[in-house]
Amino acid sequence: MASKLKLKSGDIIVDHQSGDIGILIYRYALMEEEDEEHSMWAWDVYWTGRDVEASHRMQPWTEVGLLNIIENGVFEHYRNI
């Protein structure tokens, strides 16, 4: 079932467990299909927080993974207006 939540660059996510804050930077296709709707999408997320090491600040996340974590309440999502 497709998520109704739409992510976009500049959106903020907060990890409830660690308190770290992530900013969605760039969306890209991991595996492009002819039909864009069926492509596998990923996001580069820039993280900041007390315990985030400099080498781990930019992390790739699949869009499906992010949506699942947000919908299950592990991350809070704040839309960039």
mmCIF file of N, CA and C in Angstrom:
data_model
loop_
_atom_site.group_PDB
_atom_site.id
_atom_site.type_symbol
_atom_site.label_atom_id
_atom_site.label_comp_id
_atom_site.label_asym_id
_atom_site.label_seq_id
_atom_site.Cartn_x
_atom_site.Cartn_y
_atom_site.Cartn_z
ATOM 1 N N MET A 1 0.837 -1.178 0.000
ATOM 2 C CA MET A 1 0.000 0.000 0.000
ATOM 3 C C MET A 1 0.885 1.245 0.000
ATOM 4 N N ALA A 2 0.622 2.167 -0.871
ATOM 5 C CA ALA A 2 1.439 3.364 -0.992
ATOM 6 C C ALA A 2 1.134 4.333 0.145
ATOM 7 N N SER A 3 2.181 4.988 0.601
ATOM 8 C CA SER A 3 2.042 5.979 1.658
ATOM 9 C C SER A 3 1.462 7.269 1.090
ATOM 10 N N LYS A 4 0.639 7.946 1.878
ATOM 11 C CA LYS A 4 0.100 9.240 1.479
ATOM 12 C C LYS A 4 1.092 10.353 1.783
ATOM 13 N N LEU A 5 2.044 10.086 2.657
ATOM 14 C CA LEU A 5 3.052 11.067 3.032
ATOM 15 C C LEU A 5 4.020 11.279 1.879
ATOM 16 N N LYS A 6 4.278 12.520 1.545
ATOM 17 C CA LYS A 6 5.225 12.862 0.486
ATOM 18 C C LYS A 6 6.397 13.602 1.118
ATOM 19 N N LEU A 7 7.591 13.131 0.851
ATOM 20 C CA LEU A 7 8.803 13.767 1.365
ATOM 21 C C LEU A 7 9.356 14.719 0.322
ATOM 22 N N LYS A 8 10.019 15.791 0.790
ATOM 23 C CA LYS A 8 10.675 16.691 -0.147
ATOM 24 C C LYS A 8 11.930 17.282 0.496
ATOM 25 N N SER A 9 12.810 17.773 -0.355
ATOM 26 C CA SER A 9 14.056 18.369 0.123
ATOM 27 C C SER A 9 13.753 19.470 1.127
ATOM 28 N N GLY A 10 14.530 19.494 2.195
ATOM 29 C CA GLY A 10 14.354 20.486 3.244
ATOM 30 C C GLY A 10 13.478 20.025 4.387
ATOM 31 N N ASP A 11 12.755 18.909 4.210
ATOM 32 C CA ASP A 11 11.966 18.364 5.312
ATOM 33 C C ASP A 11 12.907 17.955 6.443
ATOM 34 N N ILE A 12 12.388 18.017 7.665
ATOM 35 C CA ILE A 12 13.173 17.662 8.849
ATOM 36 C C ILE A 12 12.571 16.407 9.464
ATOM 37 N N ILE A 13 13.453 15.515 9.911
ATOM 38 C CA ILE A 13 13.016 14.334 10.653
ATOM 39 C C ILE A 13 13.774 14.312 11.979
ATOM 40 N N VAL A 14 13.081 13.879 13.014
ATOM 41 C CA VAL A 14 13.671 13.794 14.343
ATOM 42 C C VAL A 14 13.588 12.353 14.800
ATOM 43 N N ASP A 15 14.726 11.796 15.192
ATOM 44 C CA ASP A 15 14.799 10.434 15.727
ATOM 45 C C ASP A 15 14.430 10.509 17.206
ATOM 46 N N HIS A 16 13.279 9.949 17.584
ATOM 47 C CA HIS A 16 12.811 10.019 18.968
ATOM 48 C C HIS A 16 13.751 9.309 19.938
ATOM 49 N N GLN A 17 14.421 8.262 19.493
ATOM 50 C CA GLN A 17 15.289 7.498 20.389
ATOM 51 C C GLN A 17 16.569 8.266 20.719
ATOM 52 N N SER A 18 17.238 8.810 19.711
ATOM 53 C CA SER A 18 18.531 9.470 19.945
ATOM 54 C C SER A 18 18.407 10.982 20.110
ATOM 55 N N GLY A 19 17.318 11.562 19.600
ATOM 56 C CA GLY A 19 17.168 13.006 19.611
ATOM 57 C C GLY A 19 17.855 13.683 18.434
ATOM 58 N N ASP A 20 18.495 12.905 17.562
ATOM 59 C CA ASP A 20 19.184 13.469 16.401
ATOM 60 C C ASP A 20 18.174 14.054 15.425
ATOM 61 N N ILE A 21 18.612 15.065 14.701
ATOM 62 C CA ILE A 21 17.770 15.747 13.727
ATOM 63 C C ILE A 21 18.377 15.570 12.346
ATOM 64 N N GLY A 22 17.532 15.163 11.386
ATOM 65 C CA GLY A 22 17.988 14.968 10.020
ATOM 66 C C GLY A 22 17.266 15.904 9.068
ATOM 67 N N ILE A 23 17.981 16.339 8.041
ATOM 68 C CA ILE A 23 17.397 17.174 7.002
ATOM 69 C C ILE A 23 17.486 16.406 5.688
ATOM 70 N N LEU A 24 16.370 16.263 5.005
ATOM 71 C CA LEU A 24 16.360 15.591 3.711
ATOM 72 C C LEU A 24 16.988 16.518 2.682
ATOM 73 N N ILE A 25 18.070 16.050 2.080
ATOM 74 C CA ILE A 25 18.845 16.888 1.171
ATOM 75 C C ILE A 25 18.475 16.641 -0.283
ATOM 76 N N TYR A 26 18.577 15.383 -0.711
ATOM 77 C CA TYR A 26 18.469 15.105 -2.138
ATOM 78 C C TYR A 26 17.827 13.744 -2.361
ATOM 79 N N ARG A 27 16.852 13.671 -3.244
ATOM 80 C CA ARG A 27 16.170 12.416 -3.608
ATOM 81 C C ARG A 27 16.718 11.937 -4.945
ATOM 82 N N TYR A 28 16.987 10.633 -5.041
ATOM 83 C CA TYR A 28 17.528 10.066 -6.277
ATOM 84 C C TYR A 28 17.049 8.631 -6.454
ATOM 85 N N ALA A 29 17.049 8.182 -7.694
ATOM 86 C CA ALA A 29 16.610 6.823 -8.018
ATOM 87 C C ALA A 29 17.772 5.853 -7.834
ATOM 88 N N LEU A 30 17.539 4.789 -7.072
ATOM 89 C CA LEU A 30 18.539 3.730 -6.937
ATOM 90 C C LEU A 30 18.505 2.824 -8.158
ATOM 91 N N MET A 31 17.305 2.479 -8.562
ATOM 92 C CA MET A 31 17.104 1.642 -9.744
ATOM 93 C C MET A 31 15.927 2.231 -10.502
ATOM 94 N N GLU A 32 16.208 2.846 -11.634
ATOM 95 C CA GLU A 32 15.142 3.484 -12.399
ATOM 96 C C GLU A 32 14.376 2.465 -13.224
ATOM 97 N N GLU A 33 13.091 2.653 -13.221
ATOM 98 C CA GLU A 33 12.191 1.866 -14.049
ATOM 99 C C GLU A 33 11.617 2.805 -15.103
ATOM 100 N N GLU A 34 11.025 2.248 -16.138
ATOM 101 C CA GLU A 34 10.395 3.093 -17.145
ATOM 102 C C GLU A 34 9.285 3.936 -16.541
ATOM 103 N N ASP A 35 8.542 3.367 -15.617
ATOM 104 C CA ASP A 35 7.466 4.065 -14.918
ATOM 105 C C ASP A 35 8.052 4.630 -13.621
ATOM 106 N N GLU A 36 8.136 5.961 -13.510
ATOM 107 C CA GLU A 36 8.760 6.608 -12.359
ATOM 108 C C GLU A 36 8.152 6.168 -11.032
ATOM 109 N N GLU A 37 6.860 5.866 -11.030
ATOM 110 C CA GLU A 37 6.175 5.462 -9.804
ATOM 111 C C GLU A 37 6.751 4.164 -9.224
ATOM 112 N N HIS A 38 7.317 3.309 -10.067
ATOM 113 C CA HIS A 38 7.837 2.026 -9.608
ATOM 114 C C HIS A 38 9.348 2.027 -9.400
ATOM 115 N N SER A 39 9.986 3.181 -9.514
ATOM 116 C CA SER A 39 11.421 3.282 -9.263
ATOM 117 C C SER A 39 11.705 3.126 -7.776
ATOM 118 N N MET A 40 12.911 2.664 -7.442
ATOM 119 C CA MET A 40 13.362 2.568 -6.054
ATOM 120 C C MET A 40 14.068 3.880 -5.729
ATOM 121 N N TRP A 41 13.497 4.668 -4.794
ATOM 122 C CA TRP A 41 14.013 5.985 -4.470
ATOM 123 C C TRP A 41 14.786 5.974 -3.168
ATOM 124 N N ALA A 42 15.750 6.884 -3.070
ATOM 125 C CA ALA A 42 16.545 7.042 -1.853
ATOM 126 C C ALA A 42 16.730 8.527 -1.578
ATOM 127 N N TRP A 43 17.099 8.825 -0.342
ATOM 128 C CA TRP A 43 17.368 10.198 0.098
ATOM 129 C C TRP A 43 18.729 10.270 0.756
ATOM 130 N N ASP A 44 19.447 11.357 0.499
ATOM 131 C CA ASP A 44 20.605 11.698 1.311
ATOM 132 C C ASP A 44 20.073 12.529 2.463
ATOM 133 N N VAL A 45 20.374 12.095 3.688
ATOM 134 C CA VAL A 45 19.905 12.780 4.891
ATOM 135 C C VAL A 45 21.122 13.280 5.656
ATOM 136 N N TYR A 46 21.130 14.572 5.985
ATOM 137 C CA TYR A 46 22.201 15.168 6.776
ATOM 138 C C TYR A 46 21.745 15.200 8.227
ATOM 139 N N TRP A 47 22.513 14.523 9.099
ATOM 140 C CA TRP A 47 22.154 14.393 10.509
ATOM 141 C C TRP A 47 22.984 15.318 11.376
ATOM 142 N N THR A 48 22.353 15.845 12.405
ATOM 143 C CA THR A 48 23.054 16.617 13.417
ATOM 144 C C THR A 48 22.552 16.163 14.782
ATOM 145 N N GLY A 49 23.428 16.208 15.732
ATOM 146 C CA GLY A 49 23.085 15.789 17.086
ATOM 147 C C GLY A 49 24.342 15.669 17.912
ATOM 148 N N ARG A 50 24.159 15.567 19.186
ATOM 149 C CA ARG A 50 25.272 15.544 20.129
ATOM 150 C C ARG A 50 26.267 14.414 19.840
ATOM 151 N N ASP A 51 25.781 13.246 19.477
ATOM 152 C CA ASP A 51 26.653 12.084 19.316
ATOM 153 C C ASP A 51 26.890 11.676 17.865
ATOM 154 N N VAL A 52 26.492 12.503 16.911
ATOM 155 C CA VAL A 52 26.680 12.161 15.501
ATOM 156 C C VAL A 52 28.103 12.532 15.095
ATOM 157 N N GLU A 53 28.874 11.521 14.702
ATOM 158 C CA GLU A 53 30.249 11.762 14.260
ATOM 159 C C GLU A 53 30.247 12.426 12.886
ATOM 160 N N ALA A 54 31.230 13.246 12.634
ATOM 161 C CA ALA A 54 31.322 13.985 11.369
ATOM 162 C C ALA A 54 31.268 13.044 10.166
ATOM 163 N N SER A 55 31.880 11.874 10.270
ATOM 164 C CA SER A 55 31.915 10.938 9.143
ATOM 165 C C SER A 55 30.572 10.254 8.895
ATOM 166 N N HIS A 56 29.626 10.410 9.809
ATOM 167 C CA HIS A 56 28.310 9.778 9.676
ATOM 168 C C HIS A 56 27.176 10.792 9.503
ATOM 169 N N ARG A 57 27.512 12.034 9.263
ATOM 170 C CA ARG A 57 26.467 13.063 9.152
ATOM 171 C C ARG A 57 25.599 12.874 7.908
ATOM 172 N N MET A 58 26.200 12.567 6.770
ATOM 173 C CA MET A 58 25.426 12.355 5.543
ATOM 174 C C MET A 58 25.201 10.858 5.380
ATOM 175 N N GLN A 59 23.931 10.452 5.365
ATOM 176 C CA GLN A 59 23.588 9.037 5.248
ATOM 177 C C GLN A 59 22.521 8.841 4.183
ATOM 178 N N PRO A 60 22.653 7.775 3.390
ATOM 179 C CA PRO A 60 21.595 7.438 2.444
ATOM 180 C C PRO A 60 20.512 6.606 3.138
ATOM 181 N N TRP A 61 19.265 6.878 2.797
ATOM 182 C CA TRP A 61 18.122 6.122 3.296
ATOM 183 C C TRP A 61 17.202 5.833 2.125
ATOM 184 N N THR A 62 16.650 4.628 2.075
ATOM 185 C CA THR A 62 15.631 4.389 1.064
ATOM 186 C C THR A 62 14.379 5.160 1.472
ATOM 187 N N GLU A 63 13.640 5.633 0.482
ATOM 188 C CA GLU A 63 12.417 6.365 0.764
ATOM 189 C C GLU A 63 11.407 5.469 1.473
ATOM 190 N N VAL A 64 11.307 4.224 1.052
ATOM 191 C CA VAL A 64 10.386 3.277 1.696
ATOM 192 C C VAL A 64 10.739 3.109 3.166
ATOM 193 N N GLY A 65 12.032 2.994 3.464
ATOM 194 C CA GLY A 65 12.473 2.859 4.847
ATOM 195 C C GLY A 65 12.123 4.075 5.686
ATOM 196 N N LEU A 66 12.377 5.259 5.145
ATOM 197 C CA LEU A 66 12.036 6.483 5.871
ATOM 198 C C LEU A 66 10.533 6.570 6.126
ATOM 199 N N LEU A 67 9.746 6.303 5.107
ATOM 200 C CA LEU A 67 8.292 6.383 5.264
ATOM 201 C C LEU A 67 7.788 5.400 6.317
ATOM 202 N N ASN A 68 8.322 4.183 6.323
ATOM 203 C CA ASN A 68 7.919 3.187 7.318
ATOM 204 C C ASN A 68 8.271 3.628 8.732
ATOM 205 N N ILE A 69 9.467 4.179 8.909
ATOM 206 C CA ILE A 69 9.904 4.615 10.234
ATOM 207 C C ILE A 69 9.070 5.800 10.716
ATOM 208 N N ILE A 70 8.752 6.716 9.812
ATOM 209 C CA ILE A 70 7.911 7.860 10.175
ATOM 210 C C ILE A 70 6.502 7.392 10.529
ATOM 211 N N GLU A 71 5.929 6.539 9.701
ATOM 212 C CA GLU A 71 4.560 6.066 9.929
ATOM 213 C C GLU A 71 4.434 5.234 11.203
ATOM 214 N N ASN A 72 5.535 4.605 11.638
ATOM 215 C CA ASN A 72 5.513 3.806 12.867
ATOM 216 C C ASN A 72 5.908 4.615 14.095
ATOM 217 N N GLY A 73 6.137 5.930 13.925
ATOM 218 C CA GLY A 73 6.373 6.804 15.064
ATOM 219 C C GLY A 73 7.789 6.833 15.607
ATOM 220 N N VAL A 74 8.726 6.187 14.930
ATOM 221 C CA VAL A 74 10.120 6.198 15.393
ATOM 222 C C VAL A 74 10.763 7.550 15.074
ATOM 223 N N PHE A 75 10.454 8.086 13.892
ATOM 224 C CA PHE A 75 10.893 9.425 13.491
ATOM 225 C C PHE A 75 9.667 10.323 13.414
ATOM 226 N N GLU A 76 9.850 11.578 13.775
ATOM 227 C CA GLU A 76 8.815 12.603 13.587
ATOM 228 C C GLU A 76 9.188 13.378 12.325
ATOM 229 N N HIS A 77 8.199 13.669 11.489
ATOM 230 C CA HIS A 77 8.433 14.363 10.229
ATOM 231 C C HIS A 77 7.860 15.768 10.291
ATOM 232 N N TYR A 78 8.675 16.737 9.875
ATOM 233 C CA TYR A 78 8.236 18.133 9.795
ATOM 234 C C TYR A 78 8.419 18.598 8.364
ATOM 235 N N ARG A 79 7.325 18.973 7.748
ATOM 236 C CA ARG A 79 7.324 19.365 6.340
ATOM 237 C C ARG A 79 7.978 20.729 6.164
ATOM 238 N N ASN A 80 8.797 20.841 5.113
ATOM 239 C CA ASN A 80 9.388 22.104 4.711
ATOM 240 C C ASN A 80 8.343 22.855 3.894
ATOM 241 N N ILE A 81 7.970 24.009 4.358
ATOM 242 C CA ILE A 81 6.918 24.771 3.660
ATOM 243 C C ILE A 81 7.531 25.718 2.666
#
